[in-house]
Amino acid sequence: MEIKKTITSSLMFFLFYLFAASSPDLPKFSQPALITSAGQNAEVQMVAVLAKRAGIDHILNKMATGQDLEGYKSLLLVLGASLKGLGAAGIDINKELERVKSLIEFSRQKDIPILCLHLGGEERRGAQSDQFIKACLPAAKMVIVVKSGNKDGLFTRMCQDLGIPLVEVEKISDALEPLKNSFSK
Amino acid sequence: MRLRLIKKFFFPRLSLTIVLLILTLIIAFLAGKEFLVQRQSEPIFPSSGLSYHKKLSDYFPALRNTWGDTDVYIFEGKEPGGCILITGGTHPNEPAGFLTAVILIENIFVDKGKVVIIPRANASAFTHSDPQEGSPQRFFISTAKGKRFFRLGSRLTNPIHQWPDPAIYINPSGQKLSGSEVRNLNRCYPGRPDGLLTEKIAFAIMEVIRQEKIDLGIDVHESAPEYPVINALVFHENSSELAALVAINMESFGLKLRLEASPPNLRGLSHREWGDAAGILAVLIETPNASHGRLKGKPSPDLIVEGIDKFYPRASRSGRLFVDYPETGIPLKDRVGRHLASIISLVESFNELYPSKKIKINNIPDPNEVALKGLGFFLHSPS
């Protein structure tokens, strides 16, 4: 009788935990994940740090192509153009757009879900960054954005039109929780 | 007759000439005196936590008795740990870099590991200012018992100490640059032991890195508000994880840090060559300094300290800047505070990534306190 009671309460607790830990509206992603930037920004490194802190099995590849996605179950695209980053990678913006588009195409073919993140705020917006945002968002399953980067409502409008869940956070470190939750089982 | 003519025409002209000559000499004397004032070094009062006070020439004797020789302050903890190098005054027209180093020297105690600080990395560049800029020679900060003076120097080595500039400068890393960059310390790394003065200074700093077994190098700078790399940390690719952690940790101070990767083809800079040539973690930090921007109004000591300018807020409103520039200015205390926050975050992040090389620094002034109480509160009195 006592054992039955313990099993029932444990089951109840487990179900409650599952309910509390998961947000039913947000899509789920699987591990391992490949992290790359769309625009060679430095925030990609911060996403790798957050992924490490969230305990997500991941690899960071700044110049990932379709072939590199083989064996990965999720793609994390960190949005925003950096001219210094593009210079450091030795490519121009058109080459980078080409790489990102081919990566998106490959993930579509292999049915690998894409999580887009924009953590650079207002400073990582502008015509060049917006090219990447507009190219990537239609393929995203979910978007996480630091609020100041969505001052003009571009992310809100696009996500509403495309029917993609959008998570807005105040600061970069706040992106840890939604990232963790979206990979939790 | 002839004597009368001489008396009439020559004597009045002679006396006028003599008066003009004396006036010229007086002006030359006063101007010369003013010119030499710039060579008078501001005193620095290290905290009692200082372990050694060395000279750059102790690491590279060829610099001894030259204008390139400078002070090196070493704070060593009782327990072993990692080692950090902090350089201020690479560009003496970027006062927050220099003041951050001075504030650290006058306050810190190290329990674990080692901190090496070179506050006037290019000592020669402190001895002159940029011509035709109307820059003040000095600025002042009030402390509890009187004012302290600090020099505003130039971006480049004094041409009296290194002259002439070539038409094109090919730096030690093989990059072609405009001729005057031959006097820019942050284009001369990793230096040349048999090169020109600035190249020798760069080589000597590389020797500090090698001999003191530095793990992390932090080069503290400022940039004009119209320059895109602002409120930023530029990092060598070997420091990318460190940089990302720093940016996240900086949020605890309510500060946003822009990260910029050091381009591998931009050679001769600290954040590139310290990493490439010495293999250490290398970063450079920047704050916005109106006093060396091109859009500024009247240059003055107040512009340096208070940061209040007539034109930068207008430029900011027009979207011409890479930073919000308020009417109330961006004062030196806030810029130094931001650098201190970056350094605290760098040390915390370094400790997180390399726990076996932990560094423990005590008494770094809290950036919020610096903003509240001012720089003078954390500086030693002038005597």
XYZ file of C-alpha atoms in Angstrom:
568
model
C 0.000 0.000 0.000
C 2.843 2.324 1.046
C 4.776 1.492 -2.165
C 1.678 2.218 -4.273
C 1.297 5.598 -2.550
C 4.931 6.487 -3.175
C 4.707 5.484 -6.850
C 1.499 7.521 -7.300
C 2.949 10.636 -5.642
C 6.203 10.293 -7.617
C 4.212 9.990 -10.831
C 2.125 13.027 -9.889
C 5.290 14.986 -9.106
C 6.870 13.900 -12.387
C 3.791 14.956 -14.378
C 3.687 18.277 -12.525
C 7.406 18.785 -13.226
C 6.873 18.052 -16.912
C 3.985 20.521 -17.022
C 5.924 23.223 -15.175
C 9.183 22.777 -17.043
C 7.787 22.866 -20.524
C 6.064 25.805 -22.145
C 3.404 24.225 -24.364
C 3.564 27.114 -26.889
C 7.270 26.848 -27.585
C 8.671 24.303 -30.012
C 11.258 21.799 -28.861
C 14.685 21.222 -30.338
C 16.904 18.176 -30.148
C 20.606 17.740 -29.491
C 23.282 17.860 -30.778
C 23.032 21.373 -32.199
C 25.220 23.207 -34.656
C 25.725 26.908 -33.898
C 26.747 29.340 -36.624
C 26.290 33.031 -37.301
C 24.439 34.653 -40.148
C 26.667 37.675 -40.752
C 29.864 36.675 -38.886
C 28.877 38.573 -35.744
C 30.633 38.094 -32.413
C 27.380 37.226 -30.605
C 27.685 33.692 -32.015
C 30.350 33.087 -29.378
C 27.953 34.246 -26.652
C 25.343 31.761 -27.853
C 27.987 29.036 -27.588
C 28.668 30.139 -23.990
C 24.926 30.131 -23.207
C 24.547 26.692 -24.825
C 27.417 25.421 -22.671
C 25.770 26.854 -19.557
C 22.429 25.321 -20.607
C 24.101 21.928 -20.970
C 23.266 21.650 -24.667
C 25.461 19.297 -26.669
C 26.686 21.616 -29.416
C 29.447 22.608 -31.779
C 30.314 26.115 -32.945
C 31.302 26.440 -36.581
C 31.460 30.022 -37.851
C 31.771 28.944 -41.482
C 29.452 25.915 -41.425
C 28.098 24.667 -44.736
C 25.378 22.125 -45.530
C 27.779 19.182 -45.233
C 28.749 20.245 -41.706
C 25.117 19.848 -40.623
C 25.273 16.102 -41.168
C 24.609 14.354 -37.870
C 23.122 17.400 -36.102
C 19.508 17.603 -35.024
C 19.155 21.403 -34.653
C 20.638 24.511 -36.234
C 21.115 27.691 -34.207
C 21.533 30.742 -36.430
C 22.844 33.874 -34.713
C 21.713 36.869 -36.754
C 23.538 40.134 -37.451
C 26.238 41.400 -39.797
C 29.654 42.508 -38.570
C 31.998 44.070 -41.109
C 34.969 43.316 -38.853
C 33.790 39.720 -38.525
C 33.323 39.393 -42.274
C 36.813 40.868 -42.739
C 38.231 38.432 -40.186
C 36.597 35.537 -42.056
C 37.950 36.896 -45.340
C 34.561 36.989 -47.072
C 32.146 39.665 -48.248
C 28.490 40.029 -47.381
C 27.267 38.323 -50.592
C 29.418 35.251 -49.979
C 28.112 35.075 -46.412
C 24.492 35.365 -47.585
C 25.145 32.571 -50.075
C 26.567 30.356 -47.302
C 23.621 31.036 -44.999
C 21.038 30.411 -47.728
C 22.637 27.095 -48.673
C 22.693 26.097 -45.000
C 18.985 26.894 -44.686
C 18.239 24.915 -47.843
C 20.160 21.911 -46.525
C 18.384 22.025 -43.159
C 15.021 22.199 -45.012
C 15.914 19.129 -47.063
C 17.055 17.200 -43.967
C 14.202 18.516 -41.835
C 16.536 20.044 -39.263
C 14.732 22.740 -37.221
C 16.262 26.214 -37.033
C 16.340 28.410 -33.937
C 17.234 32.031 -34.764
C 18.777 34.330 -32.153
C 19.452 38.072 -32.374
C 21.432 39.164 -29.298
C 23.299 42.236 -30.552
C 20.493 44.694 -29.779
C 19.970 47.943 -31.654
C 23.635 48.219 -32.627
C 23.409 44.949 -34.557
C 20.615 46.198 -36.786
C 20.769 48.181 -39.991
C 20.535 47.426 -43.690
C 23.225 44.736 -43.709
C 22.010 42.901 -40.610
C 18.409 43.144 -41.820
C 19.354 41.262 -45.008
C 20.272 38.269 -42.842
C 17.218 38.631 -40.618
C 14.896 38.647 -43.648
C 16.696 35.703 -45.234
C 16.644 33.522 -42.113
C 13.384 34.201 -40.282
C 11.080 32.485 -42.826
C 12.973 29.228 -42.157
C 12.954 29.541 -38.347
C 10.924 27.413 -35.983
C 11.459 29.848 -33.129
C 13.163 33.231 -32.580
C 14.870 34.670 -29.486
C 15.671 38.388 -29.601
C 17.138 40.949 -27.188
C 14.412 43.578 -26.878
C 16.452 46.593 -28.016
C 17.046 44.819 -31.337
C 13.295 44.782 -31.953
C 12.609 48.466 -31.245
C 11.148 48.974 -34.710
C 9.035 45.807 -34.378
C 10.595 44.036 -37.363
C 10.863 40.721 -35.517
C 7.327 41.042 -34.135
C 5.838 41.760 -37.562
C 7.749 39.034 -39.361
C 7.090 36.411 -36.680
C 3.373 37.250 -36.630
C 3.143 37.017 -40.424
C 5.077 33.750 -40.491
C 3.397 32.268 -37.413
C 6.695 31.735 -35.570
C 6.930 31.970 -31.776
C 9.036 34.966 -30.704
C 10.714 35.208 -27.298
C 11.875 38.692 -26.298
C 14.472 39.023 -23.537
C 15.821 42.139 -21.826
C 19.489 41.207 -21.957
C 21.777 38.568 -23.404
C 22.071 36.520 -20.203
C 18.236 36.300 -20.072
C 18.348 34.234 -23.288
C 19.697 31.312 -21.244
C 16.297 30.254 -19.866
C 14.329 30.075 -23.151
C 17.312 28.378 -24.767
C 17.476 25.813 -21.969
C 13.717 25.250 -22.077
C 13.618 24.809 -25.830
C 16.138 21.969 -25.556
C 14.672 20.361 -22.446
C 12.992 16.998 -22.935
C 76.901 115.362 -41.217
C 77.333 111.598 -41.483
C 77.117 111.240 -37.698
C 73.897 113.211 -37.701
C 72.437 110.952 -40.365
C 73.399 107.845 -38.392
C 71.861 109.329 -35.270
C 68.688 110.240 -37.123
C 68.029 106.980 -39.004
C 70.111 104.181 -37.555
C 69.754 104.614 -33.791
C 65.928 104.668 -33.658
C 65.842 101.572 -35.898
C 68.517 99.882 -33.839
C 66.625 100.479 -30.614
C 63.424 99.222 -32.234
C 65.306 96.141 -33.437
C 66.714 95.561 -29.968
C 63.251 95.919 -28.388
C 61.779 93.483 -30.943
C 64.659 91.073 -30.358
C 64.154 91.165 -26.590
C 60.400 90.660 -27.046
C 61.063 87.712 -29.353
C 63.443 86.186 -26.827
C 60.890 86.644 -24.031
C 58.178 84.980 -26.151
C 60.563 82.194 -27.168
C 61.571 81.697 -23.534
C 57.942 81.528 -22.332
C 56.892 79.263 -25.212
C 59.924 77.044 -24.632
C 59.164 76.866 -20.922
C 55.562 75.892 -21.725
C 56.820 73.364 -24.284
C 59.100 71.740 -21.700
C 56.288 71.521 -19.118
C 54.907 68.661 -21.198
C 58.001 66.618 -20.353
C 57.270 66.835 -16.629
C 55.861 63.485 -15.654
C 52.808 63.307 -13.374
C 53.503 61.426 -10.134
C 51.853 58.053 -9.508
C 51.458 56.809 -5.911
C 51.290 52.993 -5.878
C 49.274 51.215 -3.197
C 51.149 49.358 -0.477
C 50.271 46.186 -2.372
C 53.003 46.946 -4.938
C 55.589 44.162 -5.116
C 58.111 45.571 -7.598
C 58.630 48.826 -9.445
C 60.637 48.145 -12.571
C 61.500 49.929 -15.806
C 60.796 48.710 -19.321
C 64.566 48.809 -19.896
C 64.946 46.056 -17.259
C 63.344 43.780 -19.852
C 65.104 45.276 -22.870
C 68.258 47.211 -21.872
C 68.543 49.006 -25.239
C 65.765 51.324 -24.017
C 67.764 52.561 -21.017
C 68.260 56.369 -21.011
C 65.872 56.829 -23.925
C 62.479 58.531 -24.007
C 60.943 55.124 -24.611
C 61.818 53.832 -21.155
C 58.852 53.739 -18.786
C 57.581 52.441 -15.426
C 56.361 48.881 -14.928
C 54.385 48.160 -11.743
C 54.088 44.566 -10.550
C 51.595 43.323 -7.960
C 52.233 39.743 -6.969
C 50.048 37.624 -4.698
C 51.333 35.240 -2.037
C 49.660 32.362 -3.835
C 50.616 31.436 -7.412
C 48.088 31.928 -10.192
C 47.666 33.434 -13.638
C 49.319 36.632 -14.817
C 47.684 39.674 -16.394
C 49.284 42.567 -18.250
C 47.402 45.890 -18.376
C 48.742 48.648 -20.606
C 47.482 52.232 -20.459
C 48.886 55.190 -22.370
C 49.566 53.331 -25.605
C 47.860 56.429 -27.033
C 48.272 59.269 -24.507
C 45.472 61.272 -26.159
C 43.055 58.614 -24.827
C 43.052 59.614 -21.147
C 40.697 56.919 -19.783
C 43.267 54.268 -20.728
C 45.985 55.991 -18.717
C 43.713 56.909 -15.776
C 42.376 53.338 -15.490
C 45.940 52.084 -15.121
C 46.732 54.804 -12.527
C 43.571 54.047 -10.507
C 44.499 50.356 -10.441
C 48.110 51.039 -9.403
C 46.971 53.313 -6.556
C 44.336 50.918 -5.179
C 44.832 47.222 -5.810
C 46.222 44.367 -3.730
C 46.764 40.970 -5.311
C 46.198 37.824 -3.249
C 46.651 35.234 -5.975
C 48.528 35.427 -9.264
C 50.244 38.487 -10.686
C 49.195 41.794 -12.260
C 51.693 43.774 -14.345
C 50.688 47.360 -15.195
C 52.415 49.708 -17.645
C 50.500 53.011 -17.316
C 52.541 55.017 -19.868
C 53.201 52.389 -22.531
C 54.448 55.049 -24.961
C 56.189 57.485 -22.597
C 57.568 59.542 -25.478
C 54.067 60.259 -26.802
C 53.200 61.863 -23.437
C 55.859 64.548 -24.014
C 54.073 66.385 -26.828
C 50.603 66.962 -28.194
C 49.248 66.812 -31.723
C 50.103 69.998 -33.651
C 47.303 72.327 -34.810
C 44.723 70.610 -32.591
C 44.711 73.204 -29.805
C 44.759 70.368 -27.277
C 45.358 71.296 -23.644
C 48.644 69.997 -22.240
C 47.125 68.916 -18.956
C 43.863 68.172 -17.232
C 43.126 68.150 -13.507
C 41.269 65.928 -11.060
C 40.376 67.088 -7.557
C 41.290 64.750 -4.729
C 40.611 65.044 -0.991
C 43.711 67.207 -0.519
C 44.213 69.134 -3.717
C 44.291 68.755 -7.473
C 46.291 66.177 -9.395
C 47.493 66.960 -12.921
C 47.674 64.489 -15.792
C 49.085 65.085 -19.257
C 47.166 64.766 -22.480
C 49.722 63.570 -25.001
C 49.654 62.481 -28.592
C 48.722 59.285 -30.390
C 52.259 59.119 -31.779
C 55.840 59.070 -30.468
C 57.367 62.556 -30.195
C 59.075 63.387 -33.547
C 61.953 64.888 -31.541
C 62.653 61.361 -30.321
C 62.040 59.584 -33.628
C 62.454 61.397 -36.917
C 61.913 61.461 -39.881
C 58.851 59.409 -40.842
C 59.122 57.350 -44.021
C 56.619 57.908 -46.861
C 55.336 54.354 -46.387
C 55.887 52.304 -43.255
C 56.214 48.540 -43.474
C 55.703 47.349 -39.910
C 57.409 44.324 -38.281
C 54.492 42.124 -39.371
C 54.938 43.191 -42.975
C 51.861 45.433 -43.264
C 52.135 48.562 -45.403
C 50.914 51.648 -43.561
C 51.069 55.419 -43.978
C 54.418 56.898 -42.925
C 53.367 58.464 -39.611
C 52.214 55.075 -38.282
C 55.903 54.328 -37.746
C 55.411 56.299 -34.493
C 52.160 54.560 -33.486
C 52.972 51.948 -30.828
C 49.790 50.049 -31.644
C 50.944 49.424 -35.197
C 54.514 48.379 -34.335
C 53.991 45.029 -32.578
C 55.746 42.635 -32.188
C 58.483 45.233 -32.512
C 62.078 45.114 -33.685
C 65.026 44.914 -31.259
C 67.196 46.843 -33.716
C 64.428 49.053 -35.085
C 63.257 52.613 -34.500
C 62.334 53.838 -30.994
C 58.611 52.903 -31.203
C 59.472 49.462 -32.564
C 61.913 49.011 -29.677
C 59.174 49.940 -27.169
C 56.877 47.353 -28.791
C 59.655 44.761 -28.622
C 60.281 45.592 -24.942
C 56.572 45.091 -24.132
C 56.744 41.714 -25.895
C 59.729 40.947 -23.636
C 57.595 41.817 -20.566
C 54.988 39.346 -21.865
C 57.617 36.648 -22.362
C 59.657 37.198 -19.196
C 56.712 37.699 -16.825
C 54.873 34.741 -18.448
C 51.707 36.734 -19.082
C 48.481 34.759 -19.704
C 46.134 37.605 -20.585
C 46.980 41.016 -22.052
C 44.545 43.939 -21.783
C 45.349 47.060 -23.822
C 43.204 49.964 -22.556
C 42.185 52.600 -25.104
C 39.559 55.165 -26.098
C 38.097 56.026 -29.462
C 36.313 58.959 -31.053
C 32.488 58.710 -30.741
C 32.174 58.582 -34.537
C 34.371 55.464 -34.718
C 32.417 52.184 -34.984
C 34.565 50.235 -32.508
C 33.274 51.890 -29.357
C 32.228 50.669 -25.887
C 33.820 47.601 -27.349
C 36.198 44.764 -26.709
C 38.362 43.644 -29.614
C 39.587 40.093 -29.167
C 42.107 37.749 -30.720
C 40.410 34.566 -31.937
C 42.131 32.622 -29.134
C 40.129 34.781 -26.688
C 36.685 34.469 -28.278
C 35.137 32.424 -25.472
C 36.643 34.772 -22.894
C 35.223 37.777 -24.773
C 31.749 36.230 -24.914
C 31.795 35.556 -21.176
C 32.954 39.120 -20.495
C 30.086 40.575 -22.520
C 27.617 38.489 -20.512
C 29.275 39.349 -17.177
C 29.275 43.071 -18.060
C 25.483 42.983 -17.987
C 25.692 42.654 -14.193
C 27.071 46.223 -14.205
C 24.203 47.311 -16.454
C 26.707 47.827 -19.286
C 26.532 46.559 -22.824
C 29.791 45.570 -24.452
C 30.218 45.359 -28.194
C 32.437 42.490 -29.277
C 34.675 42.796 -32.314
C 36.923 40.060 -33.658
C 40.495 41.072 -34.402
C 40.925 40.732 -38.171
C 43.908 38.455 -38.893
C 45.000 40.670 -41.791
C 45.199 43.852 -39.675
C 48.756 43.535 -38.426
C 50.879 45.251 -35.831
C 48.137 45.781 -33.231
C 48.292 44.485 -29.648
C 45.145 42.334 -29.946
C 46.643 40.610 -32.990
C 50.384 40.331 -32.309
C 50.279 39.596 -28.560
C 48.139 36.601 -29.470
C 50.055 35.566 -32.585
C 53.638 36.223 -31.492
C 53.391 35.402 -27.766
C 50.386 33.073 -27.775
C 48.613 34.873 -24.915
C 44.940 35.772 -24.627
C 44.799 39.296 -26.053
C 42.078 41.922 -25.887
C 41.755 45.681 -26.387
C 39.014 47.769 -24.786
C 37.567 51.111 -25.981
C 35.399 53.873 -24.496
C 34.043 57.016 -26.228
C 36.312 60.063 -25.914
C 35.049 63.335 -27.391
C 38.358 65.123 -26.823
C 40.076 63.312 -29.651
C 37.106 63.107 -32.000
C 36.949 65.114 -35.227
C 33.508 66.599 -34.570
C 34.327 68.203 -31.216
C 33.933 71.865 -30.360
C 36.527 73.751 -28.347
C 39.197 71.457 -26.855
C 39.703 72.046 -23.135
C 40.625 70.247 -19.903
C 36.896 70.286 -19.051
C 36.050 68.474 -22.277
C 38.442 65.701 -21.235
C 37.131 65.411 -17.676
C 33.436 66.232 -18.066
C 33.006 65.172 -21.695
C 30.454 67.940 -22.319
C 30.646 69.045 -25.926
C 28.652 71.390 -28.131
C 28.504 69.254 -31.250
C 28.554 65.579 -30.270
C 24.969 65.523 -28.884
C 23.831 67.022 -32.219
C 25.785 64.417 -34.153
C 24.254 61.745 -31.929
C 20.707 62.980 -32.571
C 21.436 62.942 -36.311
C 22.470 59.294 -36.088
C 26.088 60.047 -37.032
C 27.628 58.287 -34.027
C 28.019 54.731 -32.834
C 27.126 55.692 -29.270
C 24.426 57.804 -27.623
C 26.068 61.120 -26.750
C 23.944 63.050 -24.228
C 24.011 66.814 -23.562
C 25.394 65.942 -20.111
C 28.461 64.405 -21.764
C 30.274 61.141 -21.154
C 32.617 62.060 -18.279
C 36.034 60.553 -17.663
C 34.806 58.913 -14.429
C 32.183 56.941 -16.407
C 34.717 55.948 -19.057
C 37.231 54.793 -16.427
C 34.354 53.054 -14.593
C 33.461 51.162 -17.755
C 37.080 50.085 -18.219
C 37.230 48.918 -14.600
C 34.009 46.928 -15.130
C 35.576 45.340 -18.230
C 38.740 44.444 -16.301
C 36.742 42.979 -13.391
C 34.662 40.965 -15.890
C 37.801 39.850 -17.727
C 39.364 38.566 -14.510
C 36.115 36.797 -13.475
C 35.759 35.221 -16.914
C 39.433 34.217 -17.010
C 39.005 32.528 -13.621
C 35.896 30.706 -14.869
C 37.689 29.392 -17.957
C 41.068 28.663 -16.356
C 40.369 27.682 -12.725
C 43.887 26.310 -12.256
C 45.292 29.786 -12.963
C 42.933 31.794 -10.781
C 43.806 35.436 -10.128
C 42.459 37.276 -7.096
C 42.667 41.066 -7.100
C 41.334 43.001 -4.116
C 40.190 46.590 -3.871
C 39.530 47.349 -7.537
C 37.271 50.423 -7.236
C 33.658 49.498 -7.921
C 32.589 51.102 -11.239
C 29.301 52.342 -9.756
C 31.173 53.928 -6.844
C 33.564 55.622 -9.268
C 30.564 57.094 -11.082
C 29.056 58.220 -7.782
C 32.109 59.518 -5.906
C 34.301 60.595 -8.805
C 37.860 59.660 -9.745
C 39.456 61.905 -7.137
C 38.031 59.768 -4.337
C 40.131 56.835 -5.546
C 43.304 58.802 -6.262
C 46.089 59.583 -3.819
C 46.431 63.230 -2.793
C 49.043 65.186 -4.788
C 51.647 65.116 -2.025
